Coordinates of C-alpha atoms in Angstrom, one line a residue:
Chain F
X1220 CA -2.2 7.7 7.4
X1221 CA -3.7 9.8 4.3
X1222 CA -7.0 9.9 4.0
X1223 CA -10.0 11.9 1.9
X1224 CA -12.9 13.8 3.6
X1225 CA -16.2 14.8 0.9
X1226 CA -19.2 16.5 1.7
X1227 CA -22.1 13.8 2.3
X1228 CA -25.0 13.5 -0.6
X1229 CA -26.2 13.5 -2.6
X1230 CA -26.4 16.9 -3.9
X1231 CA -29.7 17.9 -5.6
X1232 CA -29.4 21.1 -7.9
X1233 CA -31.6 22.2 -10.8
X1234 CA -30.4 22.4 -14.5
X1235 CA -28.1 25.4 -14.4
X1236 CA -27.4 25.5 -11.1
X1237 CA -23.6 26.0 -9.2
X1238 CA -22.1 22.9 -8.3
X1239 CA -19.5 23.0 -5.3
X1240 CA -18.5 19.8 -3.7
X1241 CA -16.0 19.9 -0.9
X1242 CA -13.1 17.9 -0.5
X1243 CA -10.0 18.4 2.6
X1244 CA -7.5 15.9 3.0
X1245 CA -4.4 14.3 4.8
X1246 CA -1.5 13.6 4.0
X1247 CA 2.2 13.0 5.1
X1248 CA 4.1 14.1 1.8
X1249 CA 3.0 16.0 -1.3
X1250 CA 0.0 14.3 -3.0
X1251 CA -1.4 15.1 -6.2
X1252 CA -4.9 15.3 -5.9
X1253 CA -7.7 14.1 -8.8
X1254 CA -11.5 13.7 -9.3
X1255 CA -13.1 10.8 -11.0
X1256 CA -16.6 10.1 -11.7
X1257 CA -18.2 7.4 -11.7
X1258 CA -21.4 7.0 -13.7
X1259 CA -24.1 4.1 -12.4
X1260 CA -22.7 0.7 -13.0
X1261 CA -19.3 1.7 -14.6
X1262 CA -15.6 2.3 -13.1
X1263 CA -14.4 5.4 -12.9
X1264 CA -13.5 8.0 -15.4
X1265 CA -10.8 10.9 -14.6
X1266 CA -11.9 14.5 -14.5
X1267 CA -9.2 16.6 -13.2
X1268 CA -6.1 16.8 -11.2
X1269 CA -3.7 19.0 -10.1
X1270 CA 0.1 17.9 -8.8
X1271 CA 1.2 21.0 -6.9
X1272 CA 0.1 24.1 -4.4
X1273 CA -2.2 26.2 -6.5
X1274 CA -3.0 24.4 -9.3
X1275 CA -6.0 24.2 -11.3
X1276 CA -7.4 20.9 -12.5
X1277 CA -9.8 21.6 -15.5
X1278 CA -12.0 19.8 -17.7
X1279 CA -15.8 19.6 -19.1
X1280 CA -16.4 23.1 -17.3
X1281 CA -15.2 21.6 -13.6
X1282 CA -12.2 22.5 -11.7
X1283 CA -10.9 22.3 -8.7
X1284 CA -8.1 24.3 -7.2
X1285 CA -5.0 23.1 -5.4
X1286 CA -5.0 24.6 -1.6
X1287 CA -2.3 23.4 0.3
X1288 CA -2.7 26.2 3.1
X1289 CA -6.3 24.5 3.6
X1290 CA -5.5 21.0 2.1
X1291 CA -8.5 20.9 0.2
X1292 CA -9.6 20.4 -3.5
X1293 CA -13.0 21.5 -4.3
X1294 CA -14.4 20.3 -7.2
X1295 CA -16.9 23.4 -8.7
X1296 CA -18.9 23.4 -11.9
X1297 CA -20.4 27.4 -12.9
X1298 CA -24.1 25.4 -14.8
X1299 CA -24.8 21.4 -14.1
X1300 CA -26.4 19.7 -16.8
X1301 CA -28.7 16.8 -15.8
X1302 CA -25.8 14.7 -17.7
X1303 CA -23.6 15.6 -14.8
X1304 CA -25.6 13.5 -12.4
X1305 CA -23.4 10.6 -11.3
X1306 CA -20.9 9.8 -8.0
X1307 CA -17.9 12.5 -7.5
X1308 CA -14.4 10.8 -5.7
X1309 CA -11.7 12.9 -4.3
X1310 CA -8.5 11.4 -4.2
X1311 CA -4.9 12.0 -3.2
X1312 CA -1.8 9.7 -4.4
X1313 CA 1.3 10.4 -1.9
X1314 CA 4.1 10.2 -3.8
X1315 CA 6.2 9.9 -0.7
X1316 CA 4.8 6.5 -0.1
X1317 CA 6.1 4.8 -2.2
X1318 CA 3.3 2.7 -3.3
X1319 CA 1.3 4.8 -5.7
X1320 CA -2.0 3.6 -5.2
X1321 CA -5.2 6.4 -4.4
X1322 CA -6.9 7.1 -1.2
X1323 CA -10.3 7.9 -2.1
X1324 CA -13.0 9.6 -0.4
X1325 CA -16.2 8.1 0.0
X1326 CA -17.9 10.0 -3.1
X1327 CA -20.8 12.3 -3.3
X1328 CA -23.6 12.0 -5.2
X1329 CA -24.8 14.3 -7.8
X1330 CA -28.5 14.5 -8.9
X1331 CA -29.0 17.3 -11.1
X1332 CA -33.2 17.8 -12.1
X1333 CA -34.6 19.4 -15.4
Chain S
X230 CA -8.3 1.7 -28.6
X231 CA -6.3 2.0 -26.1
X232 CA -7.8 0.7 -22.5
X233 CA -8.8 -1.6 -19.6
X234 CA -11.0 -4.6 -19.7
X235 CA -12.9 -6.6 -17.3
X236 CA -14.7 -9.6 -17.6
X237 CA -17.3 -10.7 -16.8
X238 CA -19.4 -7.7 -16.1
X239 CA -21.6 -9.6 -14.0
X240 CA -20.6 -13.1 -12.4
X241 CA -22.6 -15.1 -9.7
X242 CA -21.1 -18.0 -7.4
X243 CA -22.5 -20.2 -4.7
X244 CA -20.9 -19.6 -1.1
X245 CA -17.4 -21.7 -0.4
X246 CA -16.4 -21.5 -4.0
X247 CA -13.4 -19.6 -5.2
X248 CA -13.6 -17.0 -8.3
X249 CA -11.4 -15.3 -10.5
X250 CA -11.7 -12.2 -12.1
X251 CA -10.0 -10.6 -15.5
X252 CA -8.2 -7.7 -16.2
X253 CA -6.2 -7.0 -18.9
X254 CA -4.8 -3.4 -20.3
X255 CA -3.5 -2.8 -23.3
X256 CA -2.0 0.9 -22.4
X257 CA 1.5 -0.7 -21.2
X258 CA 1.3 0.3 -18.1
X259 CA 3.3 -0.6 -15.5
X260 CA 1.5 -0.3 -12.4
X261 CA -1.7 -2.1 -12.1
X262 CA -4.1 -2.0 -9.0
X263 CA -7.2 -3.8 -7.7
X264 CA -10.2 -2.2 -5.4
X265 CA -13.1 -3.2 -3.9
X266 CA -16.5 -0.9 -3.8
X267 CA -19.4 -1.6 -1.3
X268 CA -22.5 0.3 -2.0
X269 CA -22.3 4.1 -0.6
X270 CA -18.7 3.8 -0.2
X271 CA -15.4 4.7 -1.6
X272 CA -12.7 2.5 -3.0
X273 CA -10.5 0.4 -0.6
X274 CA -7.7 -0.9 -2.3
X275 CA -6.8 -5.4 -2.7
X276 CA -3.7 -5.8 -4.4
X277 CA -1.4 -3.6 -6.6
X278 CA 1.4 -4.9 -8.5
X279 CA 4.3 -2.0 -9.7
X280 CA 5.8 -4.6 -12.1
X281 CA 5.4 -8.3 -13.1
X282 CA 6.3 -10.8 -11.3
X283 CA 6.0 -8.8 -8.2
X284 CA 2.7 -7.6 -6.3
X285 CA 1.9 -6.4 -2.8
X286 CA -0.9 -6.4 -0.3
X287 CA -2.9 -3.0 0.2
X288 CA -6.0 -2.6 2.8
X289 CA -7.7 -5.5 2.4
X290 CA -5.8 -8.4 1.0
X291 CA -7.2 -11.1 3.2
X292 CA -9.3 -13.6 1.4
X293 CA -7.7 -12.5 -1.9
X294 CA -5.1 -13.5 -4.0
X295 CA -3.5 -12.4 -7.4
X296 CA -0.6 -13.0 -10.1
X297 CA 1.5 -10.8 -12.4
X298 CA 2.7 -13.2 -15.1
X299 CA 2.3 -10.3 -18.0
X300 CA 2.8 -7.1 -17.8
X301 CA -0.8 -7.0 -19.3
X302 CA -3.0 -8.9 -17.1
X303 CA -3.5 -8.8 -13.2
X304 CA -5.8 -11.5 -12.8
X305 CA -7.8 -11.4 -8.9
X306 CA -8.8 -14.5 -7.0
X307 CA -11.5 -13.9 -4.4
X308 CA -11.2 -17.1 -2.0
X309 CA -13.8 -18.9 0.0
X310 CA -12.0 -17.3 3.0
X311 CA -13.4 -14.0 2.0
X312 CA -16.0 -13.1 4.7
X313 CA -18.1 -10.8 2.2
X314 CA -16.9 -10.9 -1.2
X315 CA -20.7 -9.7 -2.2
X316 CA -18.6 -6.5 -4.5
X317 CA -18.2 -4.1 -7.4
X318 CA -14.4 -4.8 -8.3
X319 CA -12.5 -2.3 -10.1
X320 CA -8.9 -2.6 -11.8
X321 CA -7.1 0.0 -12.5
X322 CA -3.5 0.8 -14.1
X323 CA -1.2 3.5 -14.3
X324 CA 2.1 4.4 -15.9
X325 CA 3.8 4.5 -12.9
X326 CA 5.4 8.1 -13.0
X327 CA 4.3 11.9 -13.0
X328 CA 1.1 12.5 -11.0
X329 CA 0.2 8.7 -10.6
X330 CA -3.4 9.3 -12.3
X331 CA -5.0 5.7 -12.6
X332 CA -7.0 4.6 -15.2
X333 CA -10.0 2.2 -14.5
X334 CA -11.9 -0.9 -16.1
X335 CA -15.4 -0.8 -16.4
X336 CA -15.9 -3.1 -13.0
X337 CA -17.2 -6.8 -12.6
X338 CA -20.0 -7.0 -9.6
X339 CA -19.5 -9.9 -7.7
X340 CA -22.5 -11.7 -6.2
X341 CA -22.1 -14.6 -3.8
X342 CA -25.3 -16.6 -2.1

């Protein structure tokens, strides 16, 4: 079946700091792949996605880069502001199987410090 | 505004006693989805219903149940056969074509003692 892997947290980076977080899935057919955010005690909020082989999700200064040849999506962010700190998911939606719903990955932890 | 609700934020029950939670969107979406989130974990998906009147089991229906009377609401029943319904419970919906992005409710936690 599909499934998500992410790098374990959390992640702690100073203000200004690069922010990679790695993400490789599985997957039978052609996902699009996303990342949501999730700040403490709320549901999840999208940040990018990308629905095809080198695309490039964008948004808030992330992105994350569509490689099929690697199946990964890494989310990357050039400065983190503390703001950023909250739980990262990866996920992939299979259009091929028919039911739509996301595999996630377990999230990763951001703690960005002043 | 245009969006997913959940209520209550916050809802306690004793042990043996059924529950039901809310979600209603108002984004006319088709597709609407329900997941379950254990601390330090990712999102394992309940129930998802593609259309009202019809609804399908995902990862881990047992000890839940749900209805799609409107195409609005996608109300969730956790059942005293739920081994560990102890949860942060997230619905989401989506519009059911293009890249499948799903939009999410602010989440109800779920305590049971």
């Amino acid at each position: 079946g599909d499934s998500v892997t992410q790098m374990e947290g959390p992640v702690t980076l100073s203000e200004e700091a690069f922010l990679t977080i790695n993400c490789t899935y599985t997957a039978t057919g052609y996902p699009s792949l996303f990342w949501y955010v999730q700040y403490p005690g709320e549901g999840l909020q999208l940040l990018l996605k990308a629905t095809k082989a080198d695309d490039k999700g964008s948004n808030k200064g992330f992105e994350a880069t569509y490689r099929k040849e690697t199946t990964s999506f890494h989310l990357e962010k050039g400065s983190v502001q503390v703001s950023d700190s909250a739980v990262y998911f990866c996920a992939l939606s299979d259009r091929d199987m028919g039911r739509r719903a996301l595999t996630f990955g377990s999230g990763t932890r951001l703690q960005v410090q002043p | 505004d245009g969006g997913i609700t959940q209520s209550p934020k916050y809802l306690f029950r004793k042990e043996g006693q059924n529950v039901t939670l809310s979600c209603e969107q108002n984004l006319n979406h088709d597709a609407m989805y329900w997941y379950r989130q254990d601390p330090g974990q990712g999102l394992r998906l309940i129930y998802y219903s593609q259309i009202v009147n019809d609804f399908q089991k995902g990862d881990i229906a047992e000890g839940y149940s749900v209805s799609r009377e409107k195409k609005e609401s996608f109300p969730l029943t956790v059942t005293s056969a739920q081994k560990n319904p102890t949860a942060f419970y997230l619905c989401a919906s989506s519009a059911g074509t293009g890249a499948y992005e799903q939009y999410f409710g602010p989440g109800t936690r779920l305590t049971v003692t």
